[in-house]
Every structure is written in C-alpha cells, then in structure tokens.
PDB file of C-alpha atoms in Angstrom:
ATOM      1  CA  UNK A1286     -45.770 -52.506  16.744  1.00 61.00           C
ATOM      2  CA  UNK A1287     -47.714 -52.874  13.534  1.00 74.00           C
ATOM      3  CA  UNK A1288     -44.561 -51.581  11.735  1.00 78.00           C
ATOM      4  CA  UNK A1289     -42.198 -54.522  12.947  1.00 74.00           C
ATOM      5  CA  UNK A1290     -45.285 -57.017  12.194  1.00 78.00           C
ATOM      6  CA  UNK A1291     -45.852 -55.210   8.807  1.00 86.00           C
ATOM      7  CA  UNK A1292     -42.221 -55.400   7.779  1.00 85.00           C
ATOM      8  CA  UNK A1293     -41.852 -59.380   9.124  1.00 83.00           C
ATOM      9  CA  UNK A1294     -45.424 -60.156   6.747  1.00 89.00           C
ATOM     10  CA  UNK A1295     -43.656 -58.403   3.929  1.00 92.00           C
ATOM     11  CA  UNK A1296     -40.564 -60.878   4.488  1.00 91.00           C
ATOM     12  CA  UNK A1297     -42.747 -63.637   4.740  1.00 91.00           C
ATOM     13  CA  UNK A1298     -44.409 -63.215   1.598  1.00 93.00           C
ATOM     14  CA  UNK A1299     -41.235 -62.298  -0.498  1.00 95.00           C
ATOM     15  CA  UNK A1300     -39.552 -65.796   0.695  1.00 94.00           C
ATOM     16  CA  UNK A1301     -43.143 -67.427  -0.653  1.00 94.00           C
ATOM     17  CA  UNK A1302     -42.746 -65.939  -3.819  1.00 95.00           C
ATOM     18  CA  UNK A1303     -39.166 -66.510  -3.673  1.00 96.00           C
ATOM     19  CA  UNK A1304     -39.925 -70.275  -3.418  1.00 95.00           C
ATOM     20  CA  UNK A1305     -42.823 -70.103  -5.549  1.00 96.00           C
ATOM     21  CA  UNK A1306     -44.884 -71.147  -2.678  1.00 95.00           C
ATOM     22  CA  UNK A1307     -49.172 -69.945  -2.897  1.00 92.00           C
ATOM     23  CA  UNK A1308     -49.459 -70.580   1.006  1.00 91.00           C
ATOM     24  CA  UNK A1309     -47.334 -69.039   3.933  1.00 90.00           C
ATOM     25  CA  UNK A1310     -48.020 -70.575   7.113  1.00 89.00           C
ATOM     26  CA  UNK A1311     -46.872 -70.527  10.852  1.00 87.00           C
ATOM     27  CA  UNK A1312     -45.481 -73.977  12.063  1.00 91.00           C
ATOM     28  CA  UNK A1313     -47.776 -74.815  14.987  1.00 95.00           C
ATOM     29  CA  UNK A1314     -44.478 -75.463  16.706  1.00 96.00           C
ATOM     30  CA  UNK A1315     -42.840 -72.268  16.505  1.00 90.00           C
ATOM     31  CA  UNK A1316     -46.140 -70.567  17.482  1.00 89.00           C
ATOM     32  CA  UNK A1317     -46.040 -72.631  20.435  1.00 93.00           C
ATOM     33  CA  UNK A1318     -42.482 -71.819  21.370  1.00 92.00           C
ATOM     34  CA  UNK A1319     -42.983 -68.118  20.835  1.00 84.00           C
ATOM     35  CA  UNK A1320     -45.947 -67.928  22.820  1.00 84.00           C
ATOM     36  CA  UNK A1321     -44.398 -69.617  25.832  1.00 88.00           C
ATOM     37  CA  UNK A1322     -40.966 -66.713  25.584  1.00 85.00           C
ATOM     38  CA  UNK A1323     -44.179 -64.133  25.809  1.00 78.00           C
ATOM     39  CA  UNK A1324     -45.692 -65.977  28.737  1.00 80.00           C
ATOM     40  CA  UNK A1325     -42.445 -65.985  30.196  1.00 83.00           C
ATOM     41  CA  UNK A1326     -41.356 -62.349  29.612  1.00 79.00           C
ATOM     42  CA  UNK A1327     -44.894 -61.380  31.159  1.00 74.00           C
ATOM     43  CA  UNK A1328     -43.590 -62.161  34.646  1.00 74.00           C
ATOM     44  CA  UNK A1329     -41.505 -59.054  34.001  1.00 75.00           C
ATOM     45  CA  UNK A1330     -43.630 -56.335  33.127  1.00 74.00           C
ATOM     46  CA  UNK A1331     -45.142 -54.052  35.215  1.00 70.00           C
ATOM     47  CA  UNK A1332     -48.940 -54.733  34.258  1.00 71.00           C
ATOM     48  CA  UNK A1333     -48.701 -58.171  35.493  1.00 70.00           C
ATOM     49  CA  UNK A1334     -47.045 -57.119  38.951  1.00 71.00           C
ATOM     50  CA  UNK A1335     -48.815 -57.254  42.391  1.00 71.00           C
ATOM     51  CA  UNK A1336     -48.676 -53.497  42.111  1.00 73.00           C
ATOM     52  CA  UNK A1337     -50.989 -53.292  39.406  1.00 71.00           C
ATOM     53  CA  UNK A1338     -53.276 -56.289  40.716  1.00 70.00           C
ATOM     54  CA  UNK A1339     -56.924 -55.601  40.560  1.00 72.00           C
ATOM     55  CA  UNK A1340     -56.181 -51.966  38.336  1.00 71.00           C
ATOM     56  CA  UNK A1341     -58.798 -50.888  35.943  1.00 70.00           C
ATOM     57  CA  UNK A1342     -56.709 -50.268  32.825  1.00 70.00           C
ATOM     58  CA  UNK A1343     -57.308 -50.466  29.426  1.00 63.00           C
ATOM     59  CA  UNK A1344     -53.611 -52.370  28.895  1.00 71.00           C
ATOM     60  CA  UNK A1345     -55.567 -55.340  30.295  1.00 70.00           C
ATOM     61  CA  UNK A1346     -58.700 -57.208  28.480  1.00 72.00           C
ATOM     62  CA  UNK A1347     -60.988 -58.675  30.477  1.00 73.00           C
ATOM     63  CA  UNK A1348     -59.069 -62.288  30.374  1.00 75.00           C
ATOM     64  CA  UNK A1349     -56.229 -60.255  32.114  1.00 70.00           C
ATOM     65  CA  UNK A1350     -54.043 -60.136  28.991  1.00 72.00           C
ATOM     66  CA  UNK A1351     -52.516 -57.360  27.361  1.00 69.00           C
ATOM     67  CA  UNK A1352     -51.965 -56.941  23.882  1.00 65.00           C
ATOM     68  CA  UNK A1353     -48.266 -55.641  23.945  1.00 65.00           C
ATOM     69  CA  UNK A1354     -45.914 -57.747  22.635  1.00 63.00           C
ATOM     70  CA  UNK A1355     -43.717 -58.327  25.688  1.00 62.00           C
ATOM     71  CA  UNK A1356     -40.562 -57.480  23.827  1.00 64.00           C
ATOM     72  CA  UNK A1357     -38.120 -54.315  23.699  1.00 62.00           C
ATOM     73  CA  UNK A1358     -38.367 -52.136  20.508  1.00 57.00           C
ATOM     74  CA  UNK A1359     -34.779 -53.280  19.615  1.00 62.00           C
ATOM     75  CA  UNK A1360     -35.975 -56.644  19.458  1.00 65.00           C
ATOM     76  CA  UNK A1361     -39.118 -55.857  17.560  1.00 62.00           C
ATOM     77  CA  UNK A1362     -37.600 -53.714  14.800  1.00 60.00           C
ATOM     78  CA  UNK A1363     -34.509 -56.550  14.242  1.00 62.00           C
ATOM     79  CA  UNK A1364     -35.169 -58.902  11.700  1.00 55.00           C
ATOM     80  CA  UNK A1365     -36.523 -62.019  12.433  1.00 53.00           C
ATOM     81  CA  UNK A1366     -34.988 -65.059   9.994  1.00 55.00           C
ATOM     82  CA  UNK A1367     -37.272 -67.239   8.081  1.00 57.00           C
ATOM     83  CA  UNK A1368     -36.748 -70.657   8.328  1.00 57.00           C
ATOM     84  CA  UNK A1369     -38.663 -73.588   8.022  1.00 54.00           C
ATOM     85  CA  UNK A1370     -38.650 -77.502   8.453  1.00 49.00           C
ATOM     86  CA  UNK A1371     -39.952 -78.637   5.104  1.00 51.00           C
ATOM     87  CA  UNK A1372     -41.389 -76.061   1.934  1.00 49.00           C
ATOM     88  CA  UNK A1373     -44.090 -76.727  -0.457  1.00 52.00           C
ATOM     89  CA  UNK A1374     -45.089 -74.881  -3.482  1.00 50.00           C
ATOM     90  CA  UNK A1375     -48.587 -75.418  -4.649  1.00 50.00           C
ATOM     91  CA  UNK A1376     -50.100 -73.962  -7.519  1.00 44.00           C
TER      92      UNK A1376
END
C-alpha cells in the first residue's frame, strides 16, 4: 500500500506545483467522506467478523483498528482524481 500512497502523494505535489501553490492539504470534508467509506467497508473485512472476535492478532491494534485500508489492490493502484473546491497559491 505504500506504493499507492507514494504515487498519490507524487500526483498531489505535481498538481500543487502546477497551481504554483506552496501548500497541499486534504479538505476536512473529503477526509470525513473517505473515512466513513472505510468504516462501512470494514464491515465486510474478515478481521471484524464474529469468527475473529477476541482473537489475538497483530492485524488489529489495541483499539481494535486495522492498519489496512479496506480496498482492493485494483482500487488502491488506480488513479484517484485530484480535485479541490478552492485553489490558493501562497508565496
């Protein structure tokens, strides 16, 4: 997954440069929307099924969260459009 994150970061930096911006930041509403999708998809992840309830695994942290993004490899490596509602270039 680090490859997908690195690729997305590279695209975000390139887009910021194209816009002559010195700051690249995720909008809170975009983060919240993505996080809610992650929580919804987690319901289908085997780590969160009754079969795995109470198991001692390094796939879940002490809060019961998994570090894995709930997406397929194809979705993870696909290009995500970089969009913004406002664009501000700062010096």
